[in-house]
mmCIF file of C-alpha atoms in Angstrom:
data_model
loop_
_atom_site.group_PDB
_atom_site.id
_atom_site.type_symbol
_atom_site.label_atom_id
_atom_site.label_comp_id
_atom_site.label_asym_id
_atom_site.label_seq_id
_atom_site.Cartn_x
_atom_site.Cartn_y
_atom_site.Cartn_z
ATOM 1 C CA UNK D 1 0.000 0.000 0.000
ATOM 2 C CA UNK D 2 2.639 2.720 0.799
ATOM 3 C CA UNK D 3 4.272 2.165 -2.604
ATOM 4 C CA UNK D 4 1.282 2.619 -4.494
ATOM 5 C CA UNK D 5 0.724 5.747 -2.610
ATOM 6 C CA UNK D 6 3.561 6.892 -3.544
ATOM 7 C CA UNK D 7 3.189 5.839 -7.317
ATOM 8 C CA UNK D 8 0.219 8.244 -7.107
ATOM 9 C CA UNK D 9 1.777 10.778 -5.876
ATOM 10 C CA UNK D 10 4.886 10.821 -8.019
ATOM 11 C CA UNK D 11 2.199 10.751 -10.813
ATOM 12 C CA UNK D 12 -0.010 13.742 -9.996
ATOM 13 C CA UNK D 13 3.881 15.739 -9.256
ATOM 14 C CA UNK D 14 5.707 14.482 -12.387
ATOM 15 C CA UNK D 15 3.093 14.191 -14.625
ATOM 16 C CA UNK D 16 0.832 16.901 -16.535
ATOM 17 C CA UNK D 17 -3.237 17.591 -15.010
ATOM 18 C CA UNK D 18 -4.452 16.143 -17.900
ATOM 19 C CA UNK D 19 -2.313 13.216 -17.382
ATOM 20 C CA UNK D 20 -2.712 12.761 -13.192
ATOM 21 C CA UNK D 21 -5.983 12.593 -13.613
ATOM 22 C CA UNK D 22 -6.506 9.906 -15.723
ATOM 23 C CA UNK D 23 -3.267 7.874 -13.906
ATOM 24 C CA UNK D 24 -5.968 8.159 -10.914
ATOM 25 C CA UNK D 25 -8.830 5.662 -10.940
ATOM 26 C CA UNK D 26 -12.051 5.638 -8.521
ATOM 27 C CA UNK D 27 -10.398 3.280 -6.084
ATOM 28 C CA UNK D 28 -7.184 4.839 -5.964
ATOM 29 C CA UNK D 29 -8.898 8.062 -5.350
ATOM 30 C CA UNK D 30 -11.217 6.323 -2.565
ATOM 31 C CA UNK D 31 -8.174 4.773 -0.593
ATOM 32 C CA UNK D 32 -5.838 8.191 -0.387
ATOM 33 C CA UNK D 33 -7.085 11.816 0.048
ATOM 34 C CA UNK D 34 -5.332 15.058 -0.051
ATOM 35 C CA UNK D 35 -5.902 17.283 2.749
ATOM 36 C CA UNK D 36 -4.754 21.177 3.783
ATOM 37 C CA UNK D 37 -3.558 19.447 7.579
ATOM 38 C CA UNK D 38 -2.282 16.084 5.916
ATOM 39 C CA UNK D 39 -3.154 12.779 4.206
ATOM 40 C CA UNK D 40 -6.066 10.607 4.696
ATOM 41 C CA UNK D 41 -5.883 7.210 3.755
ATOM 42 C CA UNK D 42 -9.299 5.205 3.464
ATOM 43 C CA UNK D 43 -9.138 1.307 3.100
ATOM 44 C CA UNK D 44 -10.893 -1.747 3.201
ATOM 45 C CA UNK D 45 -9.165 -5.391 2.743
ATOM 46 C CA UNK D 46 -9.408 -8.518 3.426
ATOM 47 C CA UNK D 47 -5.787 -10.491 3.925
ATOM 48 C CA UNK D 48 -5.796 -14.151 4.529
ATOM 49 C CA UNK D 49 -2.624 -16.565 5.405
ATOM 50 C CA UNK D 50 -2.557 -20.255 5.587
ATOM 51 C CA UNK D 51 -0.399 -20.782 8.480
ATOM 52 C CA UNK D 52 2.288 -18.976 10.333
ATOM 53 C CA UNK D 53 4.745 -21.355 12.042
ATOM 54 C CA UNK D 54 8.024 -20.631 14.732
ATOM 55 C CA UNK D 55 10.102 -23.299 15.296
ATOM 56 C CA UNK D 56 12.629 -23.076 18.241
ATOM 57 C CA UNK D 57 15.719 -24.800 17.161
ATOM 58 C CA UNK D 58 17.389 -25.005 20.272
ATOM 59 C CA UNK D 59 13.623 -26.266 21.909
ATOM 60 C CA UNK D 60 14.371 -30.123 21.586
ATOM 61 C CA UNK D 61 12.648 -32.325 24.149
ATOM 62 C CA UNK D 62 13.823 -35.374 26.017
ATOM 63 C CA UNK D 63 13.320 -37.157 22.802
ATOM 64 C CA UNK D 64 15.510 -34.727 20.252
ATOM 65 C CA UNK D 65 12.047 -33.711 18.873
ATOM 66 C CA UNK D 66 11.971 -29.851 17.931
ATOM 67 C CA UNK D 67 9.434 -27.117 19.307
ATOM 68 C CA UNK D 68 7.156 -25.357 17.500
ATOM 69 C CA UNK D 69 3.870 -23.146 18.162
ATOM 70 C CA UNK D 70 1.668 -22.502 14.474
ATOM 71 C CA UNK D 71 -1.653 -20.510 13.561
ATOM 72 C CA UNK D 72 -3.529 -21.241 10.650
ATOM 73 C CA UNK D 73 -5.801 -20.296 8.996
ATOM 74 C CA UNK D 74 -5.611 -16.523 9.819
ATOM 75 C CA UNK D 75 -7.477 -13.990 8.628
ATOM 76 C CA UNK D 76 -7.842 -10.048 8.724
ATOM 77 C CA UNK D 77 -9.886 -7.895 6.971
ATOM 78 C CA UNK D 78 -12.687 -5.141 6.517
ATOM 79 C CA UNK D 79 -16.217 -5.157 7.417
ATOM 80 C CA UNK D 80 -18.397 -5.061 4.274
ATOM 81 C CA UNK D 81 -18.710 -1.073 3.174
ATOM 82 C CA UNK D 82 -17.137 0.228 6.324
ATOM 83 C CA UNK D 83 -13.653 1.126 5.471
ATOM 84 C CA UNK D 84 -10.354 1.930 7.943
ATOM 85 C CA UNK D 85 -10.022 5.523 8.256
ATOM 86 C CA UNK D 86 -6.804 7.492 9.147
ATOM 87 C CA UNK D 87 -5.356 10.757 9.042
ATOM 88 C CA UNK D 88 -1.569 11.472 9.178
ATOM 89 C CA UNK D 89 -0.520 15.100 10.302
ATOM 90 C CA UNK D 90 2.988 15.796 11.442
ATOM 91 C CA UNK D 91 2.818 18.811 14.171
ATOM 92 C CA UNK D 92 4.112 20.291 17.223
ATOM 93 C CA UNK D 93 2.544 18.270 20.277
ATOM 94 C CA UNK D 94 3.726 20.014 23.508
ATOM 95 C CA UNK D 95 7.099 21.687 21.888
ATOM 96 C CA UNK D 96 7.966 18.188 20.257
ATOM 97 C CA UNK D 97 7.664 16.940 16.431
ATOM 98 C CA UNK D 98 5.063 14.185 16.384
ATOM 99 C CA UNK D 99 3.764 11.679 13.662
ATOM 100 C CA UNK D 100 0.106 11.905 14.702
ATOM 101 C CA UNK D 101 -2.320 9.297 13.699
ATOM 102 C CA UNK D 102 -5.725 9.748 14.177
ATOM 103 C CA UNK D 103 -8.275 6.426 13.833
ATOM 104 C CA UNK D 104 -12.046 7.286 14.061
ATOM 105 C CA UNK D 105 -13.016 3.919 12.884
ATOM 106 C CA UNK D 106 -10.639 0.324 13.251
ATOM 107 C CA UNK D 107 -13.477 -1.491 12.058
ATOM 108 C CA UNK D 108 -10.824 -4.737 11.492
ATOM 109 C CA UNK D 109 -11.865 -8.277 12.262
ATOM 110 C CA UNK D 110 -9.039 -11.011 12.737
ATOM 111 C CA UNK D 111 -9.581 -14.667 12.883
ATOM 112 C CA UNK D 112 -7.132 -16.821 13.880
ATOM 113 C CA UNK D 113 -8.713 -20.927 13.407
ATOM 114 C CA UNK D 114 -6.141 -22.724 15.418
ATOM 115 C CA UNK D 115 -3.339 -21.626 17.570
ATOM 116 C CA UNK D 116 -1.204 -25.032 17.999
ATOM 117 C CA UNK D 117 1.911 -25.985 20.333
ATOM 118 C CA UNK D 118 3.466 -28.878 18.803
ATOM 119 C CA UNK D 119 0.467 -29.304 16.720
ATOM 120 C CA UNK D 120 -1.475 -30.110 19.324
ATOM 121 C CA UNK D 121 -4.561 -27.236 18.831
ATOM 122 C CA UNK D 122 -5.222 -24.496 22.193
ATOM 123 C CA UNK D 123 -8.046 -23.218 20.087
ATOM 124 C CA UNK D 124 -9.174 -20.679 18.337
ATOM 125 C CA UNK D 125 -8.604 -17.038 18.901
ATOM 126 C CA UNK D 126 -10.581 -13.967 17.434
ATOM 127 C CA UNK D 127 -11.288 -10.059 17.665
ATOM 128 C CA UNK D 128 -13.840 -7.735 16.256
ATOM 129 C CA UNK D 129 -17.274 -5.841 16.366
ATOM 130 C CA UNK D 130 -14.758 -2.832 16.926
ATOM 131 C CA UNK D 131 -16.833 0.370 18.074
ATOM 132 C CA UNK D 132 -16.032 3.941 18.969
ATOM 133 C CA UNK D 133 -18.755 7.175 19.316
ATOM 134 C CA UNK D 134 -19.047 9.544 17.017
ATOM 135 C CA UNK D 135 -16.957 12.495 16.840
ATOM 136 C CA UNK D 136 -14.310 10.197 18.577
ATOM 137 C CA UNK D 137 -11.149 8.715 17.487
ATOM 138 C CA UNK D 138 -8.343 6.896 18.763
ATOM 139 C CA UNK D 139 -4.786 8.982 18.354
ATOM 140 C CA UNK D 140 -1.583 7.800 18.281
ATOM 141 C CA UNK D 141 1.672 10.461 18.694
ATOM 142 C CA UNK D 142 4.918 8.849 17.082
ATOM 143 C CA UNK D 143 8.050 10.648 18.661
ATOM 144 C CA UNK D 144 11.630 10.674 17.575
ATOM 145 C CA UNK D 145 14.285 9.714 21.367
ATOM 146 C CA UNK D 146 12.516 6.573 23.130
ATOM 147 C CA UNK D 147 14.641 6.054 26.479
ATOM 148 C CA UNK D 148 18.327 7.076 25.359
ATOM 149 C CA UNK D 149 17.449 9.059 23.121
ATOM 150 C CA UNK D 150 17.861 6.618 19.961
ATOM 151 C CA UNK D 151 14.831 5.189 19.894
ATOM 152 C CA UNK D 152 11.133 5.841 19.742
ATOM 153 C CA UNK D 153 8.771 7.046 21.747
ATOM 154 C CA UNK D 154 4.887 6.030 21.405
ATOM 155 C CA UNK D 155 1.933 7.814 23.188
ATOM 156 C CA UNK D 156 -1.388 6.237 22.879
ATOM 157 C CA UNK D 157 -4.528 7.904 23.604
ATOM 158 C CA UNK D 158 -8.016 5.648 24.128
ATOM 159 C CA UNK D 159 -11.367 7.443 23.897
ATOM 160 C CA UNK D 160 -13.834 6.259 26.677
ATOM 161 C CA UNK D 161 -16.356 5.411 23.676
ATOM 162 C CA UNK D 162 -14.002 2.843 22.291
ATOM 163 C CA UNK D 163 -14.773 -1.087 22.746
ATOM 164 C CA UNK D 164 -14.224 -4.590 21.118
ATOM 165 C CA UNK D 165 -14.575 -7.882 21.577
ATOM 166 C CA UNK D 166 -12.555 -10.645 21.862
ATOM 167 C CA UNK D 167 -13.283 -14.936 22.205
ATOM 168 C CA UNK D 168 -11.459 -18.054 21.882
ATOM 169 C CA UNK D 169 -12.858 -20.934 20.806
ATOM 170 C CA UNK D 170 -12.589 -24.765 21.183
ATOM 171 C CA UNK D 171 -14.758 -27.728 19.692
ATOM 172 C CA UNK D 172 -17.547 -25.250 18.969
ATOM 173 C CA UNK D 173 -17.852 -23.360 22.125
ATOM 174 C CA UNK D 174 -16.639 -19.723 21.888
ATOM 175 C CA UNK D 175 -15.939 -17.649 25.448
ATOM 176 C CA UNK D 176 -15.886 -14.133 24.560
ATOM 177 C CA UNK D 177 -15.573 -10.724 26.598
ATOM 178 C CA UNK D 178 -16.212 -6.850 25.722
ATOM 179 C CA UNK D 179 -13.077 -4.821 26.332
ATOM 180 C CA UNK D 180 -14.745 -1.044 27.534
ATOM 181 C CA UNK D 181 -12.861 1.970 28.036
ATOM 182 C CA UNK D 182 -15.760 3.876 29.515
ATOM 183 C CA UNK D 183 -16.801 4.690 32.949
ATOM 184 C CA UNK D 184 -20.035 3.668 34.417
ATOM 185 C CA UNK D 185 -20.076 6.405 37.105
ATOM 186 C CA UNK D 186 -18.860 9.374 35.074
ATOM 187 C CA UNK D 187 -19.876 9.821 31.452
ATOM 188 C CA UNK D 188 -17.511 11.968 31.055
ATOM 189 C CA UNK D 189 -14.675 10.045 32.632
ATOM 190 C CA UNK D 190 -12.810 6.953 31.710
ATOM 191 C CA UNK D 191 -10.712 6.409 28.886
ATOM 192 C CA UNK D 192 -7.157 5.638 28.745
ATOM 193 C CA UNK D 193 -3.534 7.650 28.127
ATOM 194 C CA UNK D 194 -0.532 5.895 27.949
ATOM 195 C CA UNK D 195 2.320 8.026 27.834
ATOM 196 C CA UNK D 196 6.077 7.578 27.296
ATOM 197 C CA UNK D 197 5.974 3.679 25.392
ATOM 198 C CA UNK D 198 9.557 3.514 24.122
ATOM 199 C CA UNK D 199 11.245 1.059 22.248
ATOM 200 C CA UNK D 200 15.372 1.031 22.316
ATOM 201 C CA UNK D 201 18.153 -1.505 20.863
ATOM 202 C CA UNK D 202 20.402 -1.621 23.950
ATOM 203 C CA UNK D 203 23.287 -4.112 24.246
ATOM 204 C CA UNK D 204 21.190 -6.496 26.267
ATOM 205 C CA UNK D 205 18.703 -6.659 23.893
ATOM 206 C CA UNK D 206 15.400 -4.940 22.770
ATOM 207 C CA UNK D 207 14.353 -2.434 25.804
ATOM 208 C CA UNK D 208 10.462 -1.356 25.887
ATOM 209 C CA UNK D 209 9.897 1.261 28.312
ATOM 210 C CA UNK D 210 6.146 0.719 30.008
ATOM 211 C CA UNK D 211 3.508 3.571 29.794
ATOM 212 C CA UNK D 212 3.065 6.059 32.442
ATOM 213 C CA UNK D 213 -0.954 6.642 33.110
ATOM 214 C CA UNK D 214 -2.328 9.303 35.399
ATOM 215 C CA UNK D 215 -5.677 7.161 35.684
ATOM 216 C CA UNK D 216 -8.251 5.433 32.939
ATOM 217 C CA UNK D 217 -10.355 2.366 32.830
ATOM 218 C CA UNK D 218 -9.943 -0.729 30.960
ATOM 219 C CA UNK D 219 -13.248 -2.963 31.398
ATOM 220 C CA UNK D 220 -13.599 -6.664 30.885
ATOM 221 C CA UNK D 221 -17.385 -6.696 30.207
ATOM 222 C CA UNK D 222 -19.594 -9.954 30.249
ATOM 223 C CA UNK D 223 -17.359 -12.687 30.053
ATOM 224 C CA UNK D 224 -19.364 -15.698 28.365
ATOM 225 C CA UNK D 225 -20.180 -19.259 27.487
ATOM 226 C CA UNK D 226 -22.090 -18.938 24.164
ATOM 227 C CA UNK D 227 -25.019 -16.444 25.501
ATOM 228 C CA UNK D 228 -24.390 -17.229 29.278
ATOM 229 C CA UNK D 229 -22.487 -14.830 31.281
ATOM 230 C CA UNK D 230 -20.209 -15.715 33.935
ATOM 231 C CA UNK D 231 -18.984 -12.430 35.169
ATOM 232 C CA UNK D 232 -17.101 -9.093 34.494
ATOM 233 C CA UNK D 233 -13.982 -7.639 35.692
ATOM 234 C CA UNK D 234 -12.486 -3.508 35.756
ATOM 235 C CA UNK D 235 -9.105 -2.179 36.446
ATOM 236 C CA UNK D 236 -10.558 1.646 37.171
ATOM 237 C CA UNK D 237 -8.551 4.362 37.776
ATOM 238 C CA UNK D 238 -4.975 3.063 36.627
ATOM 239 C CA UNK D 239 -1.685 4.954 37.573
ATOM 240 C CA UNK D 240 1.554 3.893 36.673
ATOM 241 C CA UNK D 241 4.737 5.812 37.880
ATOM 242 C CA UNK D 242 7.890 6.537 35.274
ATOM 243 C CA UNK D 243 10.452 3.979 35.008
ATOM 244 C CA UNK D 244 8.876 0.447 34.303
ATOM 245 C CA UNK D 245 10.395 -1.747 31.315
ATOM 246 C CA UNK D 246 10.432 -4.970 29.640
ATOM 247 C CA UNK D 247 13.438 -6.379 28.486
ATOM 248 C CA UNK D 248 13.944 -8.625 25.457
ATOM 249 C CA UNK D 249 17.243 -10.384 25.771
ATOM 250 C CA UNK D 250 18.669 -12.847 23.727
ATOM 251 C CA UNK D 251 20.194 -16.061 24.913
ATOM 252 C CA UNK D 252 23.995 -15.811 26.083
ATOM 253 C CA UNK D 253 24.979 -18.785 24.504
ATOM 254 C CA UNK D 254 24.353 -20.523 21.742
ATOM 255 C CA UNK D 255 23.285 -23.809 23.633
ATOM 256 C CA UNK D 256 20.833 -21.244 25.618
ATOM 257 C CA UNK D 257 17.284 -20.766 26.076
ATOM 258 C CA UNK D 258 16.599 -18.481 22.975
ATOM 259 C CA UNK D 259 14.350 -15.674 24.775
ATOM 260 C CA UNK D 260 15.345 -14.085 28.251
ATOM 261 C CA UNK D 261 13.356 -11.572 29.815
ATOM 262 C CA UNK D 262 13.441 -8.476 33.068
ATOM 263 C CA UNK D 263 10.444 -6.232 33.962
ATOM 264 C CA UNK D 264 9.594 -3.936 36.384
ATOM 265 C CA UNK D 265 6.548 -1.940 37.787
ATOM 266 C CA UNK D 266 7.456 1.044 39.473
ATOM 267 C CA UNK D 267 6.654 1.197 43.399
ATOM 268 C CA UNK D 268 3.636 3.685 43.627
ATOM 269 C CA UNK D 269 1.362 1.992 40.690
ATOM 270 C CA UNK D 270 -1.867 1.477 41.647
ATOM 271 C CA UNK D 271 -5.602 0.584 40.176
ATOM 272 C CA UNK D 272 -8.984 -0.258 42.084
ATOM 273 C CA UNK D 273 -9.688 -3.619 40.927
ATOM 274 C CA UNK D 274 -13.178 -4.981 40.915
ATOM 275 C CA UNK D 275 -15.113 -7.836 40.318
ATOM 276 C CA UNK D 276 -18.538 -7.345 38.981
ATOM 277 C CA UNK D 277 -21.433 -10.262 39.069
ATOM 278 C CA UNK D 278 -24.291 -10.049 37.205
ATOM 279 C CA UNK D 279 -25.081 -9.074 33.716
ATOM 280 C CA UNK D 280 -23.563 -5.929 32.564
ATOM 281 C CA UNK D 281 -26.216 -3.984 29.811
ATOM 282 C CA UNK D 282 -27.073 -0.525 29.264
ATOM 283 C CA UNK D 283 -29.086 -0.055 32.770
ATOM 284 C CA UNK D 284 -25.860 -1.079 34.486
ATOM 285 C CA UNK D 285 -25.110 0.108 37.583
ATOM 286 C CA UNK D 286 -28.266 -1.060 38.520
ATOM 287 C CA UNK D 287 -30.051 -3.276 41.713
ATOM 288 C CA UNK D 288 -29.141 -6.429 39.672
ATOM 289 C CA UNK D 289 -25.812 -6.020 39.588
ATOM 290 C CA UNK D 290 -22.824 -6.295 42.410
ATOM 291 C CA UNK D 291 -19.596 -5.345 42.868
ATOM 292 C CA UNK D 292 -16.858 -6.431 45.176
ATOM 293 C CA UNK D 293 -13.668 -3.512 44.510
ATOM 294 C CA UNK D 294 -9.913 -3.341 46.060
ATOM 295 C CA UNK D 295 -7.358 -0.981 45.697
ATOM 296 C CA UNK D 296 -4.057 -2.540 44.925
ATOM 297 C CA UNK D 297 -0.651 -0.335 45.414
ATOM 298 C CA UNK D 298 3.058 -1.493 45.026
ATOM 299 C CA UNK D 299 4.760 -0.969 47.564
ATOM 300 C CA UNK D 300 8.067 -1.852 46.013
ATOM 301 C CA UNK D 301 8.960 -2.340 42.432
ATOM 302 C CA UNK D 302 7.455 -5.365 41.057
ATOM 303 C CA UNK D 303 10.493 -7.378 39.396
ATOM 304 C CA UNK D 304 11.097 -9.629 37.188
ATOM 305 C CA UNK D 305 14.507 -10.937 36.544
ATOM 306 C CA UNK D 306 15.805 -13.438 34.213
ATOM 307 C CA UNK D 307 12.838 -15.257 32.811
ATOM 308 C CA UNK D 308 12.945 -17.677 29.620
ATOM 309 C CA UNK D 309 10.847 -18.852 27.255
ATOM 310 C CA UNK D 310 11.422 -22.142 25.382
ATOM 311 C CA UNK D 311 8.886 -23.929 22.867
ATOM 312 C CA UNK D 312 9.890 -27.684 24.345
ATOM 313 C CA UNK D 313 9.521 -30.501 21.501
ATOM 314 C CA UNK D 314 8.472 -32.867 24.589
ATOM 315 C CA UNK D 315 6.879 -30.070 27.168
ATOM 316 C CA UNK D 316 5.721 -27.332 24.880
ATOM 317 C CA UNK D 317 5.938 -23.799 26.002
ATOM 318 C CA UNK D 318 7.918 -23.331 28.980
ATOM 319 C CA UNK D 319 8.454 -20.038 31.255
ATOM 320 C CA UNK D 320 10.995 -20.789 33.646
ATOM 321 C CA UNK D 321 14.047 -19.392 34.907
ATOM 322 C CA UNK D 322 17.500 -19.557 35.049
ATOM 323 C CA UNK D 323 17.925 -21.562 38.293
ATOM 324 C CA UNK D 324 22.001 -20.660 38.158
ATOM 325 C CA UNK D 325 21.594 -17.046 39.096
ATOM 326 C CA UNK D 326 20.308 -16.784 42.947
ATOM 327 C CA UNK D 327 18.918 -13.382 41.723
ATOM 328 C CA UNK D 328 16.728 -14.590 38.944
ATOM 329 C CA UNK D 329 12.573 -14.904 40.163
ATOM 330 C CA UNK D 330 9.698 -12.627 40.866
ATOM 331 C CA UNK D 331 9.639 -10.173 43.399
ATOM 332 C CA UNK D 332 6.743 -7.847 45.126
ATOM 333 C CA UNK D 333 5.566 -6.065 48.165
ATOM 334 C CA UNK D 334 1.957 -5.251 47.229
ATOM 335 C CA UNK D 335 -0.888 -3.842 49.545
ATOM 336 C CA UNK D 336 -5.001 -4.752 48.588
ATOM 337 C CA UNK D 337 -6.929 -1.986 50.670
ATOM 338 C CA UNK D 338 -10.423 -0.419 50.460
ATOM 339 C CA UNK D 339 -12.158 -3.773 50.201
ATOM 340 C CA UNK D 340 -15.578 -3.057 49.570
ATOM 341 C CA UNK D 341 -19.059 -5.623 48.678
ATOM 342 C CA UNK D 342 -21.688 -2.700 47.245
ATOM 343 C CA UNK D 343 -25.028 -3.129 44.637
ATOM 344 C CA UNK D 344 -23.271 -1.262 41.982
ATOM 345 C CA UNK D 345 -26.033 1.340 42.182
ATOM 346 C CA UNK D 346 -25.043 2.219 45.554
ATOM 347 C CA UNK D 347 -21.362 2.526 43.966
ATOM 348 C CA UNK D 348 -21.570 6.010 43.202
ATOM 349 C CA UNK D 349 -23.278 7.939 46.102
ATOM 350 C CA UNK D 350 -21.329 5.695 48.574
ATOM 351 C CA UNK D 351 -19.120 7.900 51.239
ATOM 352 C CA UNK D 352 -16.785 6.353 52.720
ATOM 353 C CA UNK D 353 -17.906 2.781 52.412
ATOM 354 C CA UNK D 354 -16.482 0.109 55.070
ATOM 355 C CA UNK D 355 -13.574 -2.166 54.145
ATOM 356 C CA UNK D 356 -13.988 -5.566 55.331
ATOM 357 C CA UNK D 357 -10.263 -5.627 55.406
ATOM 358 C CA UNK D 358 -6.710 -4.853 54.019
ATOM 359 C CA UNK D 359 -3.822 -7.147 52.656
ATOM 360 C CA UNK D 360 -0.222 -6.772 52.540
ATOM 361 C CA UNK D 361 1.680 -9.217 50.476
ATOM 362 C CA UNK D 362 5.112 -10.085 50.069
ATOM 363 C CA UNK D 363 5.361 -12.124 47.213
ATOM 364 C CA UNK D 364 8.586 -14.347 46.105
ATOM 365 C CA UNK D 365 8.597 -16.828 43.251
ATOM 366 C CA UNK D 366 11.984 -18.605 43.300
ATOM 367 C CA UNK D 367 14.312 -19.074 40.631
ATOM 368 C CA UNK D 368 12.916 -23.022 40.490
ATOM 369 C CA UNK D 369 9.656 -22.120 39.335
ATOM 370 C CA UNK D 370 7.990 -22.955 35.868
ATOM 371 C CA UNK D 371 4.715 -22.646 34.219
ATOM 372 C CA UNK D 372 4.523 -25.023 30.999
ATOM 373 C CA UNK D 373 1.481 -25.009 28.519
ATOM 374 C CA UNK D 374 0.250 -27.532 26.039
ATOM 375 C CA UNK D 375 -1.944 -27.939 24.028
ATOM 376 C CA UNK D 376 -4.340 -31.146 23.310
#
């Protein structure tokens, strides 16, 4: 697509009036636009792919048998007459150059048949029925520094109007959940900025700097069987101080696990988590519906040092760590406070609502831990 925009516009520049114009069909003409801020570019599509496979060479199992995880068929594309729509600007955003890129409509459905470790099938994974308001968009700020200033930097801002939904799916059953950015208390609240993503080649590795947030919501709406709901879960009011990372490291030798990775969370994150039973619709909060909420803090940085990952011919996908370093594990002093039980009507004109108690965890996970998945 961007070299056929750029055939286009090479055309209408090099070429005569006379001679642009008739370069430019209808479609071409549909998919980019002119405009006196920037381009627009308008597109539907529909992109299939047979399978994708990675194969971990140094994965072998007890038996010498090689690792692999697959997904096939895949599929992303369009809805029918209801095209992707962005607009590209580059401007001054608070004294900076930016990249802006502005999305009122994703409408873009992906379908994934079968993800498979070892060829043995987890299911089927999908997203779609994309949805923002009108007069909204979703804007994304592309910066040139990232952490060291060689890198990038990413800002991402949500609308509260935005929502999608997302299922798996296994012998015919499909559990699906909404993913809501809004706030049922505040119409005018919710939403989500994250600020500061950065993305570095350091000598370790590949660095990715975690957002900052100064609050938002990210809703987990009506998790479901088919048409029977189970339950819904919120992380409301999300804050998350400078300084967190992932780390992307390559193995240190070539008999080595291929992927190693740290993380933190910075001490002083927080987010009121809550659990929400009963069906959430458009009358929600209402008598029907309950909530049980918690405030979780970190009290200390949340760390994660020297974690693999390993697609195991004989065990499949393995997280584990490297059990030769004493300082590789899992680390974590967090506190659970304000634990309330309300009728999420009640929610809003609550003061001061009794806790029935307050948590403070220390957590360790030793360097001898593992999770492994298969599939079957």
């Amino acid at each position: 697509m961007a070299s056929k925009c750029c055939l286009i516009l090479a055309t209408m520049m090099a070429g005569s009036p006379a001679l642009a114009l008739e370069a430019l069909d209808e479609r071409s003409l549909s998919e980019v636009t002119g405009q006196a801020q920037g381009l627009r570019y308008t597109s539907e599509y529909d992109a299939r792919i047979d399978s994708i496979s990675y194969i971990d060479d140094d994965g072998l199992g007890a038996d010498g048998t090689v690792g692999s995880i697959s997904m096939s068929p895949i599929r992303v594309y369009t809805q029918t007459n209801r095209p992707v729509q962005v607009d590209l600007e580059v401007k001054d955003v608070g004294g900076r150059k930016a990249l802006v890129f502005t999305n009122r409509d994703l409408p873009v459905e992906v379908e994934i048949g079968s993800i498979a470790i070892n060829e043995y099938s987890l299911g089927g994974f999908g997203q779609g029925n994309f949805q923002i308001g009108a007069g909204d968009s979703m804007v994304t700020y592309l910066y040139a520094g990232g952490f060291d200033g060689n890198g990038l930097t990413l800002d991402l801002d949500i609308p509260n109007s935005m929502s999608y939904e997302t299922y798996i799916e296994d012998d015919g059953t499909r559990f699906t959940t909404t993913v809501d950015f809004s706030d049922p208390y505040d119409a005018s609240g919710g939403g989500l900025f994250l600020k500061d993503i950065t993305f570095d080649l350091v000598g370790e590795g590949l660095r990715m700097g975690l957002p900052t947030t100064t609050g938002g919501n990210i809703n987990f709406y009506n998790a479901r069987v088919g048409d029977d709901v189970l339950n819904s879960v919120a992380l409301r009011n999300i804050v998350l101080t400078p300084g967190g990372y992932l780390l992307i490291k390559n193995a240190r030798g070539a008999s080595e696990y291929g992927l190693e990775f740290d993380a933190v969370l910075k001490q002083g994150s927080h987010f009121d988590y809550v659990y929400i039973a009963g069906e959430v619709d458009d009358s929600y909060p209402n008598p029907n519906v309950f909530e049980m909420s918690a405030n979780i803090s970190l009290l200390s940085d949340f760390s994660v040092k020297g974690m693999r990952m390993n697609v195991d011919g004989q065990r499949g996908l393995v997280f584990d760590f490297d059990n030769t370093d004493a300082a590789s594990g899992v680390a974590a002093n967090m506190l659970m406070q304000d634990v309330t039980l309300q009728r999420s009507d009640k929610v809003r004109d609550a003061v001061n609502p009794v806790s029935i108690g307050t948590m403070d965890i220390q957590m360790n996970l030793t360097n001898n831990s593992y999770l492994q998945i298969e599939g079957h």
